[in-house]
Short mmCIF file of C-alpha atoms in Angstrom, two decimals:
data_model
loop_
_atom_site.label_atom_id
_atom_site.label_comp_id
_atom_site.label_asym_id
_atom_site.label_seq_id
_atom_site.Cartn_x
_atom_site.Cartn_y
_atom_site.Cartn_z
CA MET A 1 -54.70 -21.03 -44.29
CA SER A 2 -52.79 -23.58 -46.29
CA GLU A 3 -53.78 -27.22 -46.40
CA ASN A 4 -50.44 -28.99 -46.66
CA ASN A 5 -50.28 -32.69 -47.44
CA PHE A 6 -48.08 -35.07 -45.52
CA SER A 7 -45.15 -36.26 -47.57
CA ALA A 8 -44.57 -39.98 -47.84
CA ASN A 9 -41.27 -39.92 -45.98
CA VAL A 10 -42.83 -37.93 -43.13
CA THR A 11 -45.81 -40.17 -42.49
CA SER A 12 -43.64 -43.24 -42.21
CA GLN A 13 -40.92 -41.76 -40.03
CA THR A 14 -40.50 -42.04 -36.29
CA ALA A 15 -39.51 -39.37 -33.81
CA ASP A 16 -36.07 -40.94 -33.49
CA ALA A 17 -35.39 -40.85 -37.22
CA PRO A 18 -35.54 -37.29 -38.57
CA VAL A 19 -35.33 -36.97 -42.34
CA LYS A 20 -33.00 -34.69 -44.25
CA ALA A 21 -34.86 -31.71 -45.62
CA SER A 22 -34.11 -28.42 -47.31
CA TYR A 23 -36.16 -25.25 -47.50
CA THR A 24 -35.88 -21.83 -49.10
CA ASP A 25 -36.95 -18.26 -48.37
CA TYR A 26 -36.49 -18.44 -44.62
CA ASN A 27 -38.25 -15.72 -42.63
CA ILE A 28 -37.49 -15.86 -38.90
CA ILE A 29 -40.50 -15.24 -36.66
CA PRO A 30 -39.54 -13.52 -33.38
CA SER A 31 -39.98 -15.85 -30.42
CA GLN A 32 -39.07 -16.04 -26.76
CA GLY A 33 -37.24 -18.84 -25.04
CA HIS A 34 -35.05 -21.44 -26.68
CA ASN A 35 -37.09 -22.19 -29.79
CA LEU A 36 -36.37 -20.77 -33.22
CA VAL A 37 -39.39 -20.44 -35.51
CA ALA A 38 -39.17 -19.71 -39.23
CA LYS A 39 -41.61 -19.44 -42.09
CA CYS A 40 -40.14 -20.92 -45.26
CA ARG A 41 -40.85 -22.57 -48.58
CA LYS A 42 -40.84 -26.29 -49.29
CA GLY A 43 -41.23 -26.56 -53.03
CA ASP A 44 -44.49 -24.80 -53.80
CA GLN A 45 -45.71 -25.00 -50.19
CA THR A 46 -45.31 -22.53 -47.35
CA VAL A 47 -44.50 -24.26 -44.07
CA VAL A 48 -43.17 -23.40 -40.63
CA ILE A 49 -40.20 -25.04 -38.97
CA LYS A 50 -39.54 -24.97 -35.24
CA GLY A 51 -36.05 -25.73 -34.02
CA LEU A 52 -33.57 -24.41 -31.48
CA LYS A 53 -31.77 -21.10 -31.38
CA GLU A 54 -28.09 -21.41 -32.11
CA GLU A 55 -26.93 -21.21 -28.49
CA TYR A 56 -29.22 -24.12 -27.55
CA ARG A 57 -28.86 -26.24 -30.67
CA GLU A 58 -26.48 -28.83 -29.29
CA ARG A 59 -28.18 -29.34 -25.93
CA ALA A 60 -29.31 -32.95 -25.85
CA LEU A 61 -32.14 -32.17 -23.42
CA LEU A 62 -33.73 -29.68 -25.79
CA ARG A 63 -33.14 -31.81 -28.89
CA ASN A 64 -34.86 -34.69 -27.15
CA ALA A 65 -37.71 -32.35 -26.20
CA LEU A 66 -38.31 -31.60 -29.88
CA LYS A 67 -38.42 -35.31 -30.59
CA ARG A 68 -40.84 -35.96 -27.73
CA GLU A 69 -43.11 -33.12 -28.81
CA PHE A 70 -43.24 -34.49 -32.34
CA ARG A 71 -43.82 -38.03 -31.10
CA GLN A 72 -46.66 -36.80 -28.86
CA CYS A 73 -48.37 -34.63 -31.45
CA GLN A 74 -47.69 -36.16 -34.87
CA THR A 75 -50.94 -38.15 -34.86
CA LEU A 76 -53.17 -35.32 -33.62
CA ASN A 77 -55.70 -34.56 -36.34
CA HIS A 78 -58.05 -31.75 -35.39
CA PRO A 79 -58.85 -28.45 -37.16
CA GLY A 80 -58.04 -26.55 -33.97
CA ILE A 81 -54.52 -27.98 -33.56
CA ILE A 82 -51.50 -27.14 -35.70
CA ARG A 83 -50.48 -30.09 -37.87
CA TYR A 84 -47.10 -31.63 -37.05
CA GLN A 85 -45.91 -32.66 -40.51
CA GLY A 86 -42.47 -34.08 -39.87
CA LEU A 87 -39.27 -34.21 -37.87
CA VAL A 88 -36.44 -32.98 -40.07
CA GLU A 89 -32.74 -32.23 -40.00
CA THR A 90 -31.77 -29.06 -41.86
CA ALA A 91 -28.36 -27.72 -42.82
CA GLU A 92 -29.28 -24.23 -41.63
CA TYR A 93 -30.96 -24.86 -38.27
CA GLY A 94 -30.35 -28.50 -37.33
CA LEU A 95 -33.16 -30.58 -35.86
CA CYS A 96 -36.60 -29.06 -36.47
CA ILE A 97 -40.28 -29.91 -36.45
CA GLU A 98 -42.06 -29.07 -39.70
CA GLU A 99 -45.56 -27.69 -39.16
CA GLU A 100 -48.34 -26.44 -41.38
CA PHE A 101 -48.32 -22.71 -42.05
CA ILE A 102 -51.27 -20.68 -40.76
CA ASP A 103 -51.98 -17.18 -42.03
CA GLY A 104 -53.01 -15.78 -38.69
CA ARG A 105 -52.09 -13.85 -35.59
CA THR A 106 -51.74 -14.76 -31.96
CA LEU A 107 -54.63 -14.44 -29.56
CA GLN A 108 -52.71 -11.53 -28.03
CA ALA A 109 -52.95 -9.63 -31.31
CA TYR A 110 -56.55 -10.70 -31.86
CA LEU A 111 -57.60 -9.17 -28.53
CA LYS A 112 -56.32 -5.76 -29.61
CA GLU A 113 -58.85 -5.67 -32.45
CA GLN A 114 -61.98 -4.65 -30.47
CA HIS A 115 -63.96 -7.87 -30.79
CA THR A 116 -67.32 -8.37 -29.12
CA ASP A 117 -67.86 -10.69 -26.20
CA ASP A 118 -69.80 -13.08 -28.44
CA GLU A 119 -66.85 -13.26 -30.82
CA LYS A 120 -64.48 -13.89 -27.93
CA ALA A 121 -66.79 -16.61 -26.60
CA ALA A 122 -66.63 -18.30 -30.02
CA ILE A 123 -62.83 -18.33 -29.74
CA VAL A 124 -63.04 -19.88 -26.27
CA ASN A 125 -65.34 -22.60 -27.58
CA GLN A 126 -62.84 -23.42 -30.32
CA ILE A 127 -59.93 -23.58 -27.87
CA ALA A 128 -61.97 -25.84 -25.60
CA ASP A 129 -62.96 -28.12 -28.47
CA ALA A 130 -59.32 -28.54 -29.48
CA LEU A 131 -58.34 -29.28 -25.87
CA ARG A 132 -61.15 -31.81 -25.55
CA TYR A 133 -59.85 -33.68 -28.57
CA ALA A 134 -56.24 -33.59 -27.33
CA HIS A 135 -57.28 -34.86 -23.90
CA GLN A 136 -59.23 -37.70 -25.52
CA GLN A 137 -55.97 -38.68 -27.21
CA GLY A 138 -54.18 -38.64 -23.87
CA VAL A 139 -52.30 -35.40 -24.64
CA ALA A 140 -52.23 -32.36 -22.36
CA HIS A 141 -51.05 -29.07 -23.85
CA ARG A 142 -49.22 -27.91 -20.67
CA ASN A 143 -48.27 -24.57 -22.22
CA LEU A 144 -51.60 -22.94 -23.03
CA LYS A 145 -51.37 -19.14 -23.20
CA PRO A 146 -52.44 -16.41 -25.66
CA SER A 147 -49.14 -16.50 -27.55
CA ASN A 148 -49.69 -20.22 -28.20
CA VAL A 149 -53.14 -19.75 -29.69
CA LEU A 150 -53.23 -18.67 -33.34
CA VAL A 151 -56.37 -17.17 -34.87
CA THR A 152 -56.64 -17.26 -38.67
CA ARG A 153 -57.08 -13.97 -40.52
CA GLN A 154 -59.85 -15.48 -42.60
CA GLY A 155 -62.70 -16.83 -40.49
CA ASP A 156 -61.07 -16.40 -37.06
CA ARG A 157 -60.40 -20.11 -36.68
CA VAL A 158 -58.27 -21.27 -33.76
CA LYS A 159 -55.05 -23.29 -33.98
CA LEU A 160 -53.22 -24.42 -30.83
CA ILE A 161 -49.43 -24.51 -31.13
CA ASP A 162 -46.37 -25.35 -29.01
CA PHE A 163 -47.40 -28.27 -26.85
CA SER A 164 -44.94 -28.53 -23.96
CA VAL A 165 -43.01 -31.59 -22.83
CA LEU A 166 -40.52 -29.80 -20.57
CA SER A 167 -40.67 -29.34 -16.81
CA LEU A 168 -39.52 -26.29 -14.87
CA ASP A 169 -36.41 -28.23 -13.94
CA ASP A 170 -35.58 -28.51 -17.63
CA VAL A 171 -35.92 -24.88 -18.63
CA LYS A 172 -36.60 -21.57 -16.91
CA PRO A 173 -40.04 -20.37 -18.02
CA THR A 174 -40.84 -16.77 -18.84
CA ALA A 175 -43.18 -14.71 -16.67
CA ASP A 176 -45.72 -14.93 -19.49
CA THR A 177 -45.67 -18.71 -19.21
CA THR A 178 -45.94 -18.99 -15.42
CA ARG A 179 -48.87 -16.56 -15.35
CA PHE A 180 -51.00 -19.15 -17.16
CA MET A 181 -49.47 -22.23 -15.54
CA ALA A 182 -51.41 -24.36 -13.06
CA PRO A 183 -49.97 -24.47 -9.52
CA GLU A 184 -49.05 -28.14 -9.71
CA LEU A 185 -46.93 -27.44 -12.79
CA LYS A 186 -45.14 -24.57 -11.06
CA ASP A 187 -44.12 -26.61 -8.03
CA GLU A 188 -44.17 -29.96 -9.89
CA THR A 189 -46.04 -31.68 -7.08
CA MET A 190 -48.13 -33.71 -9.53
CA ALA A 191 -47.92 -34.93 -13.07
CA ALA A 192 -49.85 -32.74 -15.49
CA ASP A 193 -53.30 -33.79 -16.62
CA GLY A 194 -56.12 -32.11 -18.48
CA THR A 195 -57.13 -29.99 -15.50
CA ALA A 196 -53.86 -28.05 -15.87
CA ASP A 197 -55.07 -26.93 -19.30
CA ILE A 198 -58.45 -26.02 -17.80
CA TYR A 199 -56.65 -23.80 -15.27
CA SER A 200 -54.82 -22.10 -18.14
CA LEU A 201 -58.07 -21.69 -20.05
CA GLY A 202 -59.64 -19.92 -17.08
CA THR A 203 -56.70 -17.52 -16.95
CA ILE A 204 -57.11 -16.86 -20.67
CA LEU A 205 -60.76 -15.92 -20.03
CA LYS A 206 -59.50 -13.25 -17.63
CA VAL A 207 -57.08 -11.86 -20.21
CA MET A 208 -59.88 -11.81 -22.77
CA GLY A 209 -61.84 -9.45 -20.53
CA LEU A 210 -64.59 -11.98 -19.79
CA THR A 211 -64.30 -11.86 -16.00
CA LEU A 212 -67.50 -9.86 -15.63
CA ALA A 213 -69.38 -12.33 -17.78
CA TYR A 214 -68.01 -15.64 -16.50
CA SER A 215 -66.77 -15.10 -12.96
CA GLU A 216 -68.08 -18.43 -11.64
CA VAL A 217 -66.64 -20.36 -14.58
CA ILE A 218 -63.25 -18.68 -14.14
CA LYS A 219 -63.30 -19.28 -10.39
CA ARG A 220 -63.78 -23.01 -10.88
CA CYS A 221 -61.23 -23.25 -13.72
CA CYS A 222 -58.59 -21.51 -11.61
CA ALA A 223 -59.15 -23.36 -8.35
CA PHE A 224 -55.85 -24.08 -6.60
CA LYS A 225 -56.75 -27.74 -6.03
CA ARG A 226 -57.24 -29.50 -9.30
CA SER A 227 -59.98 -31.63 -7.75
CA ASP A 228 -61.99 -28.40 -7.43
CA ARG A 229 -61.65 -27.55 -11.13
CA TYR A 230 -63.84 -28.82 -13.93
CA PRO A 231 -62.95 -32.49 -14.31
CA SER A 232 -63.24 -32.31 -18.09
CA VAL A 233 -63.59 -29.86 -20.94
CA ASP A 234 -67.16 -31.08 -21.46
CA ASP A 235 -68.05 -29.98 -17.94
CA PHE A 236 -66.41 -26.61 -18.59
CA LEU A 237 -68.37 -26.15 -21.82
CA ALA A 238 -71.66 -27.05 -20.15
CA ASP A 239 -71.30 -24.10 -17.77
CA PHE A 240 -69.61 -21.78 -20.23
CA ASN A 241 -72.47 -22.19 -22.69
CA HIS A 242 -75.10 -22.52 -19.94
CA GLU A 243 -76.12 -26.01 -20.83
CA GLY A 244 -77.26 -27.45 -17.53
CA SER A 245 -75.58 -24.63 -15.63
CA SER A 246 -76.75 -23.98 -12.10
CA PHE A 247 -76.40 -20.23 -12.44
CA SER A 248 -77.27 -17.48 -14.89
CA MET A 249 -75.99 -14.00 -15.50
CA PRO A 250 -76.84 -10.81 -17.33
CA LYS A 251 -75.22 -10.18 -20.67
CA ILE A 252 -72.67 -7.77 -22.05
CA GLY A 253 -71.54 -7.03 -25.59
CA LYS A 254 -73.84 -8.56 -28.21
CA GLY A 255 -75.29 -11.03 -25.76
CA ALA A 256 -72.48 -12.78 -23.94
CA VAL A 257 -73.47 -13.51 -20.37
CA VAL A 258 -72.34 -11.12 -17.60
CA ALA A 259 -71.99 -10.91 -13.84
CA ALA A 260 -72.36 -14.37 -12.29
CA LEU A 261 -72.89 -14.29 -8.55
CA THR A 262 -70.60 -16.20 -6.24
CA ALA A 263 -71.75 -17.66 -2.97
CA ILE A 264 -70.51 -14.99 -0.57
CA VAL A 265 -69.45 -15.05 3.04
CA ALA A 266 -71.11 -12.87 5.64
CA VAL A 267 -69.75 -9.36 5.52
CA VAL A 268 -70.87 -6.10 7.14
CA LEU A 269 -71.78 -3.19 4.96
CA GLY A 270 -68.86 -1.07 6.06
CA VAL A 271 -66.29 -3.70 5.01
CA LEU A 272 -67.97 -4.18 1.64
CA LEU A 273 -67.90 -0.47 0.86
CA PHE A 274 -64.35 -0.05 2.16
CA ASN A 275 -63.02 -2.87 -0.02
CA TYR A 276 -64.99 -2.34 -3.19
CA GLY A 277 -67.02 0.77 -3.37
CA GLY A 278 -65.84 3.49 -1.00
CA THR A 279 -63.24 5.15 -3.17
CA ILE A 280 -65.34 5.13 -6.29
CA VAL A 281 -68.56 6.24 -4.61
CA SER A 282 -66.78 9.24 -3.14
CA LYS A 283 -65.87 10.35 -6.66
CA ILE A 284 -69.33 10.42 -8.15
CA GLU A 285 -72.20 12.53 -6.86
CA GLN A 286 -74.84 10.80 -8.93
CA ALA A 287 -74.48 7.38 -7.31
CA ASP A 288 -75.02 7.07 -3.58
CA ILE A 289 -74.22 3.41 -2.99
CA LEU A 290 -74.34 3.92 0.77
CA SER A 291 -77.99 4.88 0.53
CA VAL A 292 -78.71 1.76 -1.50
CA PHE A 293 -77.75 -0.40 1.47
CA SER A 294 -78.57 2.05 4.28
CA SER A 295 -81.33 -0.05 5.80
CA ASP A 296 -79.31 -3.23 5.87
CA ALA A 297 -77.15 -3.58 8.96
CA SER A 298 -76.73 -7.35 8.81
CA SER A 299 -74.42 -9.48 6.72
CA ALA A 300 -75.41 -10.80 3.35
CA PRO A 301 -75.98 -14.53 2.83
CA ALA A 302 -74.99 -16.39 -0.28
CA ASP A 303 -77.42 -15.36 -2.95
CA THR A 304 -77.58 -16.24 -6.60
CA VAL A 305 -79.84 -14.14 -8.73
CA ALA A 306 -81.47 -15.85 -11.69
CA ALA A 307 -81.47 -13.95 -14.95
CA ALA A 308 -84.03 -15.80 -17.03
CA PRO A 309 -85.46 -13.63 -19.81
CA VAL A 310 -88.84 -12.64 -18.41
CA GLU A 311 -90.99 -9.55 -18.59
CA HIS A 312 -91.89 -7.75 -15.38
CA ALA A 313 -94.94 -5.57 -15.13
CA ASP A 314 -93.36 -3.52 -12.37
CA SER A 315 -90.20 -2.66 -14.30
CA LEU A 316 -89.39 1.03 -14.14
CA ALA A 317 -89.45 3.17 -17.21
CA VAL A 318 -85.80 4.15 -17.28
CA PRO A 319 -85.18 7.60 -18.77
CA ALA A 320 -83.64 7.40 -22.23
CA GLU A 321 -79.94 8.14 -22.26
CA ALA A 322 -77.61 8.77 -25.13
CA PRO A 323 -75.69 5.58 -25.98
CA SER A 324 -72.40 5.28 -24.16
CA THR A 325 -69.29 5.48 -26.29
CA GLY A 326 -65.62 4.66 -26.03
CA LYS A 327 -64.63 2.55 -23.06
CA LEU A 328 -68.10 2.94 -21.54
CA ALA A 329 -69.79 1.39 -24.57
CA PHE A 330 -70.10 -1.94 -22.75
CA MET A 331 -72.84 -0.33 -20.64
CA ASN A 332 -75.21 -0.15 -23.64
CA ALA A 333 -75.76 -3.90 -23.48
CA MET A 334 -75.14 -4.31 -19.77
CA LYS A 335 -77.81 -1.90 -18.51
CA PRO A 336 -80.93 -3.69 -19.82
CA ASN A 337 -79.77 -6.96 -18.32
CA LEU A 338 -78.73 -5.33 -15.07
CA TYR A 339 -82.19 -3.74 -14.82
CA ARG A 340 -83.82 -7.06 -15.52
CA ASP A 341 -81.93 -8.80 -12.73
CA LEU A 342 -82.69 -6.02 -10.25
CA ASP A 343 -86.36 -6.28 -11.24
CA ARG A 344 -86.14 -9.96 -10.41
CA ILE A 345 -84.64 -9.23 -6.98
CA PHE A 346 -87.33 -6.69 -6.14
CA GLU A 347 -90.05 -9.05 -7.35
CA ARG A 348 -88.81 -11.80 -5.04
CA SER A 349 -88.17 -9.78 -1.91
CA ALA A 350 -90.25 -6.62 -2.09
CA GLY A 351 -92.28 -7.70 0.95
CA ASP A 352 -89.24 -8.26 3.14
CA ARG A 353 -87.10 -5.14 3.23
CA ALA A 354 -84.25 -6.78 5.16
CA GLN A 355 -84.04 -9.67 2.71
CA LEU A 356 -84.34 -7.24 -0.19
CA ASN A 357 -81.30 -5.31 0.96
CA LYS A 358 -79.33 -8.50 1.55
CA SER A 359 -80.10 -9.67 -1.99
CA ILE A 360 -79.21 -6.30 -3.50
CA LYS A 361 -75.95 -6.25 -1.60
CA ALA A 362 -75.16 -9.82 -2.64
CA TYR A 363 -75.81 -8.95 -6.27
CA TYR A 364 -73.68 -5.82 -6.05
CA ARG A 365 -70.79 -7.64 -4.44
CA GLY A 366 -70.92 -10.39 -7.05
CA LEU A 367 -70.82 -7.79 -9.79
CA ILE A 368 -67.83 -5.99 -8.30
CA GLN A 369 -66.00 -9.14 -7.26
CA ALA A 370 -66.23 -10.42 -10.81
CA ASN A 371 -64.96 -7.13 -12.17
CA ASP A 372 -61.19 -7.08 -12.15
CA THR A 373 -60.64 -5.64 -15.62
CA LEU A 374 -62.58 -2.36 -15.61
CA ASP A 375 -60.76 0.85 -14.76
CA VAL A 376 -61.91 3.48 -12.25
CA GLU A 377 -64.07 5.35 -14.75
CA GLN A 378 -65.81 2.17 -15.89
CA ARG A 379 -66.36 1.03 -12.31
CA ALA A 380 -67.80 4.44 -11.46
CA GLU A 381 -70.29 4.16 -14.32
CA VAL A 382 -71.37 0.70 -13.14
CA ASP A 383 -71.91 2.12 -9.64
CA ARG A 384 -73.86 5.09 -10.98
CA VAL A 385 -76.23 2.99 -13.07
CA PHE A 386 -76.65 0.39 -10.33
CA GLY A 387 -77.27 2.96 -7.59
CA ASP A 388 -79.68 5.08 -9.61
CA TYR A 389 -81.86 2.15 -10.56
CA VAL A 390 -81.98 0.68 -7.05
CA LYS A 391 -83.00 4.05 -5.61
CA GLN A 392 -85.76 4.36 -8.19
CA LYS A 393 -87.04 0.87 -7.43
CA LYS A 394 -87.02 1.55 -3.69
CA ALA A 395 -88.84 4.83 -4.17
CA ALA A 396 -91.52 3.01 -6.14
CA LEU A 397 -92.16 0.68 -3.19
CA LYS A 398 -93.07 3.50 -0.82
#
């Protein structure tokens, strides 16, 4: 990435006094909405300018929004936030914000590159660190989504871009924007604060395919009431990185944590299978999920299964299988941790068959409830592995 220096006339300017500037070698970057974005040359430097598309260029509301965005962000100085270098007036595109150029791609493009869960978690930590800094400066992003997160090509470093100062009354947002927008921003019932960004961050975790690993974290981030969300980024990071977290989960990928259990309401076995497992179980002969829960006729209480790394003498010797490939490759790392957690459940409740079945059912429901990104084939494989191991463990008790 380039390290551009602030020019003297930029550092002394105010948001109400744009400076005249000229650039060369314009290269328009496709963008949605009203903003025009171009990569260009400023002397021997490569920079980016953000202005307004021609049809919006004379709208005072949008011109003032550019000024407010620059005023809000010009003093932000963090490696995870794009540098706002100046407010300029150009002959070609009118009023623009000059920003540092980053040789990178959006988070959307990054996620198509088959990264591990640990690598994705590192990206989340960088996004959170940048948000923490912005919030400490009294600035909320208000427009956090994958297209507004750049990831450098060298080193995979995060840069947040396009802080928003507009309300829904000012401009009609795209579907991509509203998907990541906190409820209070959609209906404008409250002024935005940092918890709106935390809501957006939780939605980004879903898009990153981390729902199985961080279901409890996502649930709290995306709570409808902002008082139920994490009150700060520090609180989010404590749970995301399991520092002082009240729950633990098995891992997937190279070691990212998987399958947090939610506190669950009482539910009969038939409803559970109808909603989550019936269709899939009917498609695979190897996994008989009904038999896993056959002795449990009562509802399952809230149950959180710890996943501390311990060795169990009564762990089953699981037959060696060829490593999974393709879209089932996630099972290679998931299975050992899934087995470990089931060992833990059996160790706790082996003497009480009713409680054992309740705990197994609670664990299974938490796993499936967290899983909203796997397709039918992947879900079927999870059911097969889960069902086979539970049946083996139960057989060993007899």
